[in-house]
CSV table of C-alpha atoms in Angstrom, one decimal:
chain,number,residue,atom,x,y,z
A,1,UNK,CA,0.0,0.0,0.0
A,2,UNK,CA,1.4,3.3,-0.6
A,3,UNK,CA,2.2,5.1,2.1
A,4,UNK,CA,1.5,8.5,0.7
A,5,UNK,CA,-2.4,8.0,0.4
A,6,UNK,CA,-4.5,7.5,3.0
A,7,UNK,CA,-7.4,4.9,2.7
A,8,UNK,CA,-9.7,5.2,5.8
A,9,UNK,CA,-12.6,3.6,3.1
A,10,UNK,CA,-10.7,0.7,2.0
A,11,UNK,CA,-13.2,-2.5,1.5
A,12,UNK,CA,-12.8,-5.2,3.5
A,13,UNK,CA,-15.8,-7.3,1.4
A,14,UNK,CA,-14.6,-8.7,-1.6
A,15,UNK,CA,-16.1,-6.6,-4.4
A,16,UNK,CA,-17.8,-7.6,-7.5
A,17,UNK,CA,-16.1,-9.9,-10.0
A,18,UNK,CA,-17.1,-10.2,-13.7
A,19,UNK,CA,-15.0,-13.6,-14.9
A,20,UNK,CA,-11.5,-13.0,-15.9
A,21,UNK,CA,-12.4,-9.3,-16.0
A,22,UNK,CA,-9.4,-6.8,-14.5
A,23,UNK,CA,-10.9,-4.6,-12.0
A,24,UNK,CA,-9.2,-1.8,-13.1
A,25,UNK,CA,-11.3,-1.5,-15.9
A,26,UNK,CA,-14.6,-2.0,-13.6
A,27,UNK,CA,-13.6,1.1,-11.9
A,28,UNK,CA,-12.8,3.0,-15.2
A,29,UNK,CA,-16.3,1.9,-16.6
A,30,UNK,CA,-17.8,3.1,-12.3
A,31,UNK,CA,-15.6,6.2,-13.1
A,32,UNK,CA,-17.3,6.6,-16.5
A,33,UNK,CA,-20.8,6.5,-14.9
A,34,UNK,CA,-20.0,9.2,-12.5
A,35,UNK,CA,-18.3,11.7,-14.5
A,36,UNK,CA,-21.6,10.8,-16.3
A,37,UNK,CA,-23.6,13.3,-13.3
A,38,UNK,CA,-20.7,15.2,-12.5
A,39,UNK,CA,-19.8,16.6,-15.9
A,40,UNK,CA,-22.7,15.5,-18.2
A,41,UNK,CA,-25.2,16.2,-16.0
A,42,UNK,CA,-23.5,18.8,-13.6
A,43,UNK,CA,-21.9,20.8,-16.4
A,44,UNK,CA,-23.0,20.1,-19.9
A,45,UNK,CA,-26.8,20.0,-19.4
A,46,UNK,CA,-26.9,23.4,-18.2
A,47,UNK,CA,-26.5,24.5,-21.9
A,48,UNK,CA,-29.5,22.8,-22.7
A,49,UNK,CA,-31.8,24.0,-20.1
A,50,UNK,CA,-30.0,27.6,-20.2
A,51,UNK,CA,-32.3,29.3,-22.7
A,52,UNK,CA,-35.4,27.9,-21.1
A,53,UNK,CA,-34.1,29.4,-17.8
A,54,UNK,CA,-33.1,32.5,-19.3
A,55,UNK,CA,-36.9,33.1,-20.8
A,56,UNK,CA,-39.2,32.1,-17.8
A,57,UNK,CA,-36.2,34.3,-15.9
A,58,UNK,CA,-35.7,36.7,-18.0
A,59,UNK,CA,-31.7,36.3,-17.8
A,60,UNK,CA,-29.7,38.6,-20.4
A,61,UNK,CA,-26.5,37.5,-22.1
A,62,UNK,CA,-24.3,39.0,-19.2
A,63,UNK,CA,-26.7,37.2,-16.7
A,64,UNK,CA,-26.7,33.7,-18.2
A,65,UNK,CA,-22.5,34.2,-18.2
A,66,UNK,CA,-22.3,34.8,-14.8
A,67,UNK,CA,-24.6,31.7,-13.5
A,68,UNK,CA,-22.4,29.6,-15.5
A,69,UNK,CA,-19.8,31.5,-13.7
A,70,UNK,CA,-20.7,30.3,-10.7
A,71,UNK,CA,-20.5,26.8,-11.4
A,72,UNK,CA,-17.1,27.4,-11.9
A,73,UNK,CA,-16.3,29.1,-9.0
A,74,UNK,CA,-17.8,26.4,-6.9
A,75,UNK,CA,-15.1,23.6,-9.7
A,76,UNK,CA,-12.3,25.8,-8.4
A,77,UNK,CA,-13.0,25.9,-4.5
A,78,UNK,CA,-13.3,21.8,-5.4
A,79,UNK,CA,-9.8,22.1,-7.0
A,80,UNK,CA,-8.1,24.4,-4.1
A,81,UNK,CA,-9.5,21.5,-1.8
A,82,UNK,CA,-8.8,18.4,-3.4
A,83,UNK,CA,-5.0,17.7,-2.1
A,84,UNK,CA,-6.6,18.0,1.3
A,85,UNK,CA,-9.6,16.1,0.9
A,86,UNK,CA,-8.5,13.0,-1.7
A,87,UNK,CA,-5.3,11.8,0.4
A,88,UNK,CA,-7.7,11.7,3.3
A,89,UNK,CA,-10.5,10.0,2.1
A,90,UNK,CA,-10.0,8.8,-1.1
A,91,UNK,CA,-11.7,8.5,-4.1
A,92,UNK,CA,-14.5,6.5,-3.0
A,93,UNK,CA,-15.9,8.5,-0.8
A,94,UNK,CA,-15.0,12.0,-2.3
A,95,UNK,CA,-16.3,11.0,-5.4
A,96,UNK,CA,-19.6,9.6,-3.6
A,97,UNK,CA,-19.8,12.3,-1.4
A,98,UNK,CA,-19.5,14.9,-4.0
A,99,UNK,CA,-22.3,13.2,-6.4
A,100,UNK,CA,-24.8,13.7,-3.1
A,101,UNK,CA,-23.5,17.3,-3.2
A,102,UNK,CA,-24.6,17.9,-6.7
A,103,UNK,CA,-27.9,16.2,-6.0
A,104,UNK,CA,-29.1,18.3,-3.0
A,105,UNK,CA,-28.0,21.4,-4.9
A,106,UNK,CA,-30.1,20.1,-8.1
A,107,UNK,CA,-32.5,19.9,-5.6
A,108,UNK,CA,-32.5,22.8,-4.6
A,109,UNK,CA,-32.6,24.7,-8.0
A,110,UNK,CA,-36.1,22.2,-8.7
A,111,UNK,CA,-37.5,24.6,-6.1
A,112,UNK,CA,-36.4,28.1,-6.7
A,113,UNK,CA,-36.6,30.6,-9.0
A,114,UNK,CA,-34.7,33.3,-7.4
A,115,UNK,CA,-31.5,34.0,-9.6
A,116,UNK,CA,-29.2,34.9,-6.7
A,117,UNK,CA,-30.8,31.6,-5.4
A,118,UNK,CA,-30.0,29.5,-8.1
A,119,UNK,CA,-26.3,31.1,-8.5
A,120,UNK,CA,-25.8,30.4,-4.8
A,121,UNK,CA,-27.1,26.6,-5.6
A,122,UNK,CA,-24.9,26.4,-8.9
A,123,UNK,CA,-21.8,27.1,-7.0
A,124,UNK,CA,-22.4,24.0,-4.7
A,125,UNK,CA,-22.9,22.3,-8.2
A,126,UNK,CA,-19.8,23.2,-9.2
A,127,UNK,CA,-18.2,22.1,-6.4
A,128,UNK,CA,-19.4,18.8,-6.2
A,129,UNK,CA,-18.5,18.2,-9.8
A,130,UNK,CA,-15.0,19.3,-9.1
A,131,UNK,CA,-15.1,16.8,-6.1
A,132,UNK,CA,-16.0,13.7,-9.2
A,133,UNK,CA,-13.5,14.6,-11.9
A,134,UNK,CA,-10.5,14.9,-9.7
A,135,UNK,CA,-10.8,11.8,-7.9
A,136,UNK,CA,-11.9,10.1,-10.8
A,137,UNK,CA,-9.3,10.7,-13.3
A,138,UNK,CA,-6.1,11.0,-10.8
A,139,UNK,CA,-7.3,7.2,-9.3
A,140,UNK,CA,-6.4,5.6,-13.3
A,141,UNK,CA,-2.6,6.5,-12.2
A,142,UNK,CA,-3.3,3.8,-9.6
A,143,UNK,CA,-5.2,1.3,-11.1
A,144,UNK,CA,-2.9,1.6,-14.8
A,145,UNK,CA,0.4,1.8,-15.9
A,146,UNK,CA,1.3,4.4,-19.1
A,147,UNK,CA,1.0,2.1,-21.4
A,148,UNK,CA,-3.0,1.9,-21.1
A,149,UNK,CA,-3.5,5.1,-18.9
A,150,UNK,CA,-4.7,7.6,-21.9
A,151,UNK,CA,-7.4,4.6,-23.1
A,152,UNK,CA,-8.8,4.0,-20.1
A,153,UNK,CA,-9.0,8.2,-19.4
A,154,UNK,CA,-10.8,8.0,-22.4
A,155,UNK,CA,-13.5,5.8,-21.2
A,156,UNK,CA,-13.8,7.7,-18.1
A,157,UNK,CA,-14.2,10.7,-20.3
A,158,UNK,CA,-17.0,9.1,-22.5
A,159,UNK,CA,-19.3,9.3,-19.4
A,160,UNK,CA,-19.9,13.2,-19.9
A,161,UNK,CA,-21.2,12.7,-23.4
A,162,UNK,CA,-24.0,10.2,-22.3
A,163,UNK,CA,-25.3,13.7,-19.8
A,164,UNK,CA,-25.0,15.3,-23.2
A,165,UNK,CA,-27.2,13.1,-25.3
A,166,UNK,CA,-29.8,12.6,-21.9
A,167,UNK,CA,-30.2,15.9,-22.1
A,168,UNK,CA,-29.9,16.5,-25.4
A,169,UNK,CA,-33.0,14.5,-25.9
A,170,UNK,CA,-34.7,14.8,-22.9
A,171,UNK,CA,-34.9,18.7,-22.1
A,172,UNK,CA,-37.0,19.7,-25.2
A,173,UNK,CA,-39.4,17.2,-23.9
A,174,UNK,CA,-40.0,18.7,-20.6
A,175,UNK,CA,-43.2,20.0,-19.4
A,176,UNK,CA,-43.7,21.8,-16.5
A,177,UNK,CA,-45.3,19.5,-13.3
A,178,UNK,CA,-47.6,20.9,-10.6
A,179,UNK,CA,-46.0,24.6,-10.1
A,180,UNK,CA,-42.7,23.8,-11.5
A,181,UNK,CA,-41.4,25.4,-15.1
A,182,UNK,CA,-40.2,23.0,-17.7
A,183,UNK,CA,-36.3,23.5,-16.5
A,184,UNK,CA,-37.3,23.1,-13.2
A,185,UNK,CA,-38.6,19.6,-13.8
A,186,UNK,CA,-34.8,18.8,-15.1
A,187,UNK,CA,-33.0,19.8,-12.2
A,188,UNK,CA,-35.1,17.5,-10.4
A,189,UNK,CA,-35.0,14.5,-12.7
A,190,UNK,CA,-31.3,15.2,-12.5
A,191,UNK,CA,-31.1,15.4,-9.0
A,192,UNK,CA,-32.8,11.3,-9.3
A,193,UNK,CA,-30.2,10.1,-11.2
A,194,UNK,CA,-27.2,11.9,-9.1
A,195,UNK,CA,-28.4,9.5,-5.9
A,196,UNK,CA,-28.1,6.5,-7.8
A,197,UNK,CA,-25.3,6.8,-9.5
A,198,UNK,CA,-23.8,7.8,-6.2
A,199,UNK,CA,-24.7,4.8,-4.7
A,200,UNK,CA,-23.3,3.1,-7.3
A,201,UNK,CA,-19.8,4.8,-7.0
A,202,UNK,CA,-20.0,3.6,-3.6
A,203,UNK,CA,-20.1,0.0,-4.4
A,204,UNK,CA,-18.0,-0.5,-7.0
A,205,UNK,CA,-15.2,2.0,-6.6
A,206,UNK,CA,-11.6,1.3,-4.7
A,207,UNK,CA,-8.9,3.1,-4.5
A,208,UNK,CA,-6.0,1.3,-4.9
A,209,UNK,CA,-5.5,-2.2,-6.8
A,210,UNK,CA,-4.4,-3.7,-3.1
A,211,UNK,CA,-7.7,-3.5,-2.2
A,212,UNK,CA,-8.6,-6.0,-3.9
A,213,UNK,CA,-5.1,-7.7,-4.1
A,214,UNK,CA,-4.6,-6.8,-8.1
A,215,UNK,CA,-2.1,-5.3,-10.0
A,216,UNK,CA,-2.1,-1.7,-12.2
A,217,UNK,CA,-3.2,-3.3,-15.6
A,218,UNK,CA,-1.0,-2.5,-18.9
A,219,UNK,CA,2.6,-3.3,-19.2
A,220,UNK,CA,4.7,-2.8,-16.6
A,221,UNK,CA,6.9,0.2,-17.2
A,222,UNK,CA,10.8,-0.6,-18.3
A,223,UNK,CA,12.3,2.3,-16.3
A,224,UNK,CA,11.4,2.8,-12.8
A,225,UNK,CA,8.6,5.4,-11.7
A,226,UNK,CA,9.5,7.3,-8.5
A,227,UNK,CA,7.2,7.6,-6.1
A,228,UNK,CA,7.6,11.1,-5.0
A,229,UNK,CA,5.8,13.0,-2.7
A,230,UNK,CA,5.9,16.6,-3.9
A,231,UNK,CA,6.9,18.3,-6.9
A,232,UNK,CA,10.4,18.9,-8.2
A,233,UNK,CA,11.4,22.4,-8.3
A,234,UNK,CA,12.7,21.9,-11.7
A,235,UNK,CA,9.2,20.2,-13.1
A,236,UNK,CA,7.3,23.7,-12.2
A,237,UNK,CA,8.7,25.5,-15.9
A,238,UNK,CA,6.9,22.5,-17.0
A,239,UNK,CA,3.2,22.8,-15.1
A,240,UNK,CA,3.2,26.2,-15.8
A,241,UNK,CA,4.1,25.4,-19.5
A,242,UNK,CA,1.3,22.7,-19.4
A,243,UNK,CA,-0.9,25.2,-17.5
A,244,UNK,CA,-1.4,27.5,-20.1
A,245,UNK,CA,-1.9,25.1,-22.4
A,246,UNK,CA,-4.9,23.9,-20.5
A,247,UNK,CA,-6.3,26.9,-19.5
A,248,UNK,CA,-6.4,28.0,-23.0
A,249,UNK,CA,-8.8,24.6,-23.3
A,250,UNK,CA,-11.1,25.5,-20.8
A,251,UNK,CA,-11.9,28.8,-22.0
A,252,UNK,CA,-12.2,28.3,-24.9
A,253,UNK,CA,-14.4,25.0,-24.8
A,254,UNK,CA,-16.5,26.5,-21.8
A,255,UNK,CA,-17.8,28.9,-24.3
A,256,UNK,CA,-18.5,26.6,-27.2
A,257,UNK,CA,-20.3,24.0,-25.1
A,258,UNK,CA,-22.3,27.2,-22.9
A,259,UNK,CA,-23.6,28.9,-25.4
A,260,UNK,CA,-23.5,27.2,-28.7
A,261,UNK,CA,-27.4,26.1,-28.1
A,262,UNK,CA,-28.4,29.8,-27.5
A,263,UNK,CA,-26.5,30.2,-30.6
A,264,UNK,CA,-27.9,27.7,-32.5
A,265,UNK,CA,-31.7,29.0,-31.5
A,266,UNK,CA,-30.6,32.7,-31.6
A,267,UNK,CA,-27.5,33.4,-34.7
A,268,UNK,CA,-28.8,30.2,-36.9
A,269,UNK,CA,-33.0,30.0,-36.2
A,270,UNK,CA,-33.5,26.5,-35.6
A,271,UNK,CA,-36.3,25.4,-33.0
A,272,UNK,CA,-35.0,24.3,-29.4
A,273,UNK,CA,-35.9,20.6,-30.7
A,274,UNK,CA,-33.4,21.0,-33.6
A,275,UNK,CA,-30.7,22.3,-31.3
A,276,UNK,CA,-31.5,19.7,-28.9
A,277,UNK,CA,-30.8,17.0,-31.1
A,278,UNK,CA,-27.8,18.8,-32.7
A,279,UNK,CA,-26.5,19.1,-28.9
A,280,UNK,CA,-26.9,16.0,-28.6
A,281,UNK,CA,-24.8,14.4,-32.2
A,282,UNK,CA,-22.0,16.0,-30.0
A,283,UNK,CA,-22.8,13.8,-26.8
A,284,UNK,CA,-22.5,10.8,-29.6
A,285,UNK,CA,-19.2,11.8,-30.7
A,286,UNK,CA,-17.7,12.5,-27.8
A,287,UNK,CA,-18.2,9.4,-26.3
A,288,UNK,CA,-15.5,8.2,-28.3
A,289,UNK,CA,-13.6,11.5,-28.5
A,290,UNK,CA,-11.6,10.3,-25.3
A,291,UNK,CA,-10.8,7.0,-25.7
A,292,UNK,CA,-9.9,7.9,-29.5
A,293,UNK,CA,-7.1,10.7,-28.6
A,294,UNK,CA,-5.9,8.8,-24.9
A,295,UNK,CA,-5.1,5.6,-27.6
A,296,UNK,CA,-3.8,7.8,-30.2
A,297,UNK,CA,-1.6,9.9,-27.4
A,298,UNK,CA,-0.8,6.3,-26.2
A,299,UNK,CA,1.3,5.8,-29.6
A,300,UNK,CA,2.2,9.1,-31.0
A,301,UNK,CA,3.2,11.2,-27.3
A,302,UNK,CA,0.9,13.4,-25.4
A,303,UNK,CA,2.9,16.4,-26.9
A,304,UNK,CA,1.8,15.6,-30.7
A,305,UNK,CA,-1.5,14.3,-29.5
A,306,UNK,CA,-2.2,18.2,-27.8
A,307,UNK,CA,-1.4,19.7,-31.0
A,308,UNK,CA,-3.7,17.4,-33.0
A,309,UNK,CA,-6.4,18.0,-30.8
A,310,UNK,CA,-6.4,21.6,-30.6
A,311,UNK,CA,-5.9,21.4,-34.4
A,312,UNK,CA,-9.4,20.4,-34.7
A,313,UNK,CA,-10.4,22.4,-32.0
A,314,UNK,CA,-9.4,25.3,-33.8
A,315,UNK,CA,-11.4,24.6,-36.5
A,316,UNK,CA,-14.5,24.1,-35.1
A,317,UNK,CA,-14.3,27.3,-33.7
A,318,UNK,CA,-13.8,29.1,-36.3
A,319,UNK,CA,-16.5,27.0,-39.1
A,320,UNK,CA,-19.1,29.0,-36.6
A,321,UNK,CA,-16.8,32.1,-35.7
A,322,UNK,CA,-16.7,33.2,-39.6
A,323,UNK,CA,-19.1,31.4,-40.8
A,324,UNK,CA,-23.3,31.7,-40.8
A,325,UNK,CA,-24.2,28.8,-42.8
A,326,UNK,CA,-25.9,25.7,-41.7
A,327,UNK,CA,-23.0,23.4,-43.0
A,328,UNK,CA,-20.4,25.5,-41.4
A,329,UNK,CA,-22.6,24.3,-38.4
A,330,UNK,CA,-22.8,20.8,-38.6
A,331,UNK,CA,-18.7,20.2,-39.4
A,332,UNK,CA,-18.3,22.5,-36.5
A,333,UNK,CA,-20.8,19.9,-34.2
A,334,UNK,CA,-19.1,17.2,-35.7
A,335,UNK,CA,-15.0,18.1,-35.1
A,336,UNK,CA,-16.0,19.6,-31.7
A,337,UNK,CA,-17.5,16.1,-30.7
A,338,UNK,CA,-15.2,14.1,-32.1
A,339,UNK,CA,-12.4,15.7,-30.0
A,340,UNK,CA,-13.9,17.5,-27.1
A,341,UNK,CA,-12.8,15.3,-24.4
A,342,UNK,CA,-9.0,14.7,-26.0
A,343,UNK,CA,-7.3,17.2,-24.4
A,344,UNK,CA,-8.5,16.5,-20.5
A,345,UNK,CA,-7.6,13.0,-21.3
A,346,UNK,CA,-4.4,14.0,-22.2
A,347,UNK,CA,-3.3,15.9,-19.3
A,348,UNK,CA,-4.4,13.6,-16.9
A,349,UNK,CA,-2.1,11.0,-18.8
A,350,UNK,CA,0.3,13.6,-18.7
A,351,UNK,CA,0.3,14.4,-15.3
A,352,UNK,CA,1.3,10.8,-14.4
A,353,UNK,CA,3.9,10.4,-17.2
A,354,UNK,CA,6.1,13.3,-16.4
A,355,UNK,CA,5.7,13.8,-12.4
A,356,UNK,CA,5.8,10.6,-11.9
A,357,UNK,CA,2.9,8.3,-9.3
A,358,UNK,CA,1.3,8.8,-7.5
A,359,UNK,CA,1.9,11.8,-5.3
A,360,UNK,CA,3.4,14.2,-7.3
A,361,UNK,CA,1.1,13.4,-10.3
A,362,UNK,CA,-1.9,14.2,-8.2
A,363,UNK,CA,-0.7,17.4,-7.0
A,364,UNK,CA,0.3,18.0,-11.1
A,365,UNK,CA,-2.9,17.6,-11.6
A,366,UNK,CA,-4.6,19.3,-9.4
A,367,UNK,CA,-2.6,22.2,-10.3
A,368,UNK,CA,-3.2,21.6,-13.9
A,369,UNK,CA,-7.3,21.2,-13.3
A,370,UNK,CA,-7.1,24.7,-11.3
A,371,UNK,CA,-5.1,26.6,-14.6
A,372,UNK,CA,-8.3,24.7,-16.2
A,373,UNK,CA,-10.8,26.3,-14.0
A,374,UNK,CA,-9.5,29.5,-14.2
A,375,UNK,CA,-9.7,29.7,-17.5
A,376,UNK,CA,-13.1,27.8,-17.7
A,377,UNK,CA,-14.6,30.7,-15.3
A,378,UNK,CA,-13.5,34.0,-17.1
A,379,UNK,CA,-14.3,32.3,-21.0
A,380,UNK,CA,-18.2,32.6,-20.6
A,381,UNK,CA,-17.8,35.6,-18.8
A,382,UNK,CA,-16.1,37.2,-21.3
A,383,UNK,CA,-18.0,35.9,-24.2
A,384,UNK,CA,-21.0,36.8,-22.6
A,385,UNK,CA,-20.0,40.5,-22.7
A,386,UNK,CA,-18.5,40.5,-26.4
A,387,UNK,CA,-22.1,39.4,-27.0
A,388,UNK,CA,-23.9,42.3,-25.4
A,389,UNK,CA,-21.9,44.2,-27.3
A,390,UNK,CA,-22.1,42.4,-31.0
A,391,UNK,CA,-25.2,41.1,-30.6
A,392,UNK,CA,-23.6,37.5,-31.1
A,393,UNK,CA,-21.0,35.0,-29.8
A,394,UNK,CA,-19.3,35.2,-33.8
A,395,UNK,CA,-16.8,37.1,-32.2
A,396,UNK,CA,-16.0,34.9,-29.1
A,397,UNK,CA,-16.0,31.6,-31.2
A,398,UNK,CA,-13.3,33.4,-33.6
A,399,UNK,CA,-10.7,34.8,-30.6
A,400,UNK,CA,-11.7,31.0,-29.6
A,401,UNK,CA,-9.9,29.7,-32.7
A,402,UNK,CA,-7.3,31.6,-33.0
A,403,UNK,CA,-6.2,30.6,-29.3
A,404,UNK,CA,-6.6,27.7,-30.1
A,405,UNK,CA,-3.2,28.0,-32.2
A,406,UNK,CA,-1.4,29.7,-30.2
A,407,UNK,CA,-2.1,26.4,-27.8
A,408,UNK,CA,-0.9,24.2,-31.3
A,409,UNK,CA,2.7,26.2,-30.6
A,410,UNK,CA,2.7,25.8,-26.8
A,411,UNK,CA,1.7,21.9,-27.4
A,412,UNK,CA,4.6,21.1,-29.9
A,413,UNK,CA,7.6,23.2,-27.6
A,414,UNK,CA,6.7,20.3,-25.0
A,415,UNK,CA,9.5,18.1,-24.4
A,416,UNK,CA,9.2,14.4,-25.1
A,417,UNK,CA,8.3,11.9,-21.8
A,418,UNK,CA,10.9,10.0,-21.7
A,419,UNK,CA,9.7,6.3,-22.9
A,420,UNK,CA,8.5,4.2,-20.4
C-alpha cells in the first residue's frame, strides 16, 4: 500500500467480479458512470436547459454568463480542496460524497426561482463536480500503468457525453409539473439520477488495486517510476508550461459548449428541438472522442497528440466564428465532438507520465485542473460580454480559434516523456 495516500474507506468485502475481467477496468467503466452526473449532468446539461431558464427568468447574455460563472467558481473551491480532501478520504468516498453534493443542490434549484438563489445553488454544483473529476481521473494512475492510462481516461471521459445526449433529448421534452417550469422539472430528474449513481460509485469503486489484491493493468513500465511525494522544483517550468496550455482549453471550450445552443436557436433559427438533437450528435461523438485521442496519445506522445487536438479544436471554432451557414454548423458539431474530451484526457495522462505516481502526479494535476478552471470561469464571462456588445457570440467563437493555435505552438515546444 502506498504510504503516501490515506485509505480510511478501503473495502474489507470482496467486491464484484465479472470472470476473468481486471478490476481496473470496472472502476474506469464506475468512473465513466459518475463523471456521467458530474460533468454530463453537472456541467453540460446546463446549456440545454439555459435558454429555457433565461426566458421564464428573464436572464440577459451577461446574466446567463455569470450563472455559468458560478458553477465554476464552486469547480475551483473543489480544485483548491482536493490535495486536502482526496489523500484523506479517497476517491470512494470524495467521489460519492460529492455526487450527493450535486444532487441536493439540483434539488434545490427544482424549487427556486430566485436567480441569486440558483447562482448560490450552482456554486455547490460546481463544487461537487470538481469533487467527481479529480478523484476520478487521478485514481487511473493507480489502477494503470502508461501504457493503457490515456485509453482508459478515455473511457472515463466518455461518461460526460452520455449527460450530453440525456439531455440532449430529454430537455426539449420537458413540461412543467404541478407549479414547476419545464427546467425546473430537469433539475429535479437530475437530481434522481445523481443518488443512484452515487450509490453506485460507492459500491463498485476502490482506491487502490491492493484493495482488492490486483495489480495496475498494462505493461509494466521498463524504467522505474519514482514515487515522490511533492513536486520537483525543476518540473514547475513544466506545469506552468502545461498550464497555459490547458487553461487556453477550458476557455475556450467553456464557451463553445455554454452557449452554442443559445447560438444555435438565436444566430442560426432552428427550434429548441433541432438544437437539442444537434447538442446531442455531439454527446455521440464524444463518447468516443476520449478513448480515440488517450489511444492515439498512447502511440504518438501526449505532446503531438495536444497539438492534434487543438488542431481540430481550432477549427470548429472558427467554421461557426466566420461562418453563418448551416454546413459551417454541422462540421463544427461534428470536429467539436469528435475531439472535445482529448485534451483533459491528455493531461491527466500527462500528469502521471512526467511527475511521476502517484503523489506528485496528483498534485500536477490538481494544479493543472485549477489553470483549467480559471480559464473555464473567465471564458463565458467574457463571451458573454462581447455578445452584449455584437449582438452574437461570432466574435467569441473566432478569438476562440485563434487561441486555439497559439495552444498548437505551446503543445509542440513540449519536451518528449521520456519512454516508459
Amino acid at each position: 500500500m502506498p504510504e503516501d495516500i490515506i485509505q480510511p474507506d478501503k473495502a474489507h468485502t470482496p467486491p464484484l467480479r465479472l470472470g476473468s475481467l481486471h478490476y481496473a477496468w470496472i472502476v474506469a467503466a464506475t468512473g465513466s458512470v459518475a463523471m456521467f452526473c458530474g460533468l454530463g449532468l453537472g456541467r453540460f446539461a446546463f446549456g440545454m436547459l439555459l435558454p429555457s431558464m433565461s426566458a421564464s427568468l428573464g436572464l440577459n447574455y451577461t446574466q446567463s454568463g455569470i450563472l455559468g460563472f458560478t458553477n465554476l467558481i464552486g469547480y475551483l473551491v473543489a480544485v483548491l480542496l482536493s490535495p486536502l480532501i482526496i489523500p484523506r478520504f479517497g476517491t470512494r468516498v470524495t467521489g460519492t460524497a460529492s455526487l450527493l453534493l450535486i444532487a441536493a443542490s439540483m434539488l434545490g434549484m427544482a424549487f427556486t426561482s430566485s436567480f441569486p438563489l440558483l447562482c448560490a445553488l450552482y456554486v455547490l454544483t460546481g463544487i461537487g463536480s470538481g469533487g467527481v473529476v479529480l478523484p476520478m481521473m487521478s485514481v487511473m494512475s493507480h489502477w494503470f500503468f502508461p501504457s493503457h492510462r490515456g485509453l482508459a481516461l478515455g473511457l472515463v471521459m466518455a461518461g460526460p457525453g452520455f449527460g450530453i445526449i440525456l439531455s440532449g433529448f430529454v430537455v426539449p421534452k420537458l413540461l412543467p409539473f404541478s407549479s414547476l417550469m419545464s427546467w425546473q422539472t430537469g433539475w429535479l430528474i437530475f437530481a434522481i439520477i445523481n443518488v443512484i449513481v452515487a450509490w453506485l460509485t460507492f459500491t463498485l469503486i476502490r482506491n487502490h488495486p491492493d484493495d482488492v489484491n490486483r495489480n495496475p493493468f498494462g505493461r509494466t513500465p521498463t524504467l522505474p517510476v519514482k514515487n515522490k511525494k511533492k513536486l520537483e522544483r525543476s518540473n514547475v517550468k513544466l506545469l506552468v508550461h502545461l498550464g497555459i496550455i490547458f487553461a487556453i482549453y477550458g476557455a475556450t471550450y467553456m464557451v463553445y459548449v455554454t452557449f452554442i445552443v443559445t447560438s444555435m436557436v438565436g444566430s442560426y433559427q432552428l427550434s429548441e428541438a433541432t438544437a437539442g438533437g444537434i447538442w446531442a450528435w455531439i454527446g455521440l461523438l464524444s463518447v468516443f472522442s476520449g478513448m480515440l485521442f488517450g489511444w492515439i496519445s498512447d502511440h504518438i506522445g501526449r505532446r503531438l497528440g495536444l497539438a492534434l487536438a487543438f488542431f481540430f479544436l481550432a477549427l470548429a471554432y472558427l467554421l461557426v466564428g466566420l461562418t453563418d451557414w448551416h454546413l459551417g454548423l454541422y462540421l463544427s458539431i461534428i470536429l467539436f465532438g469528435l475531439v472535445v474530451w482529448s485534451v483533459p484526457v491528455i493531461m491527466a495522462a500527462s500528469a502521471g507520465d512526467y511527475f511521476g505516481a502517484p503523489a506528485a502526479a496528483a498534485s500536477a494535476l490538481a494544479a493543472l485542473t485549477f489553470a483549467f478552471s480559471g480559464g473555464q470561469a473567465l471564458g463565458p464571462v467574457a463571451a458573454g460580454y462581447l455578445a452584449e456588445l455584437t449582438g452574437d457570440f461570432s466574435i467569441s467563437y473566432m478569438v476562440s480559434g485563434i487561441a486555439a493555435f497559439v495552444a498548437i505552438g505551446l503543445a509542440l515546444l513540449l519536451r518528449p516523456q521520456k519512454s516508459a
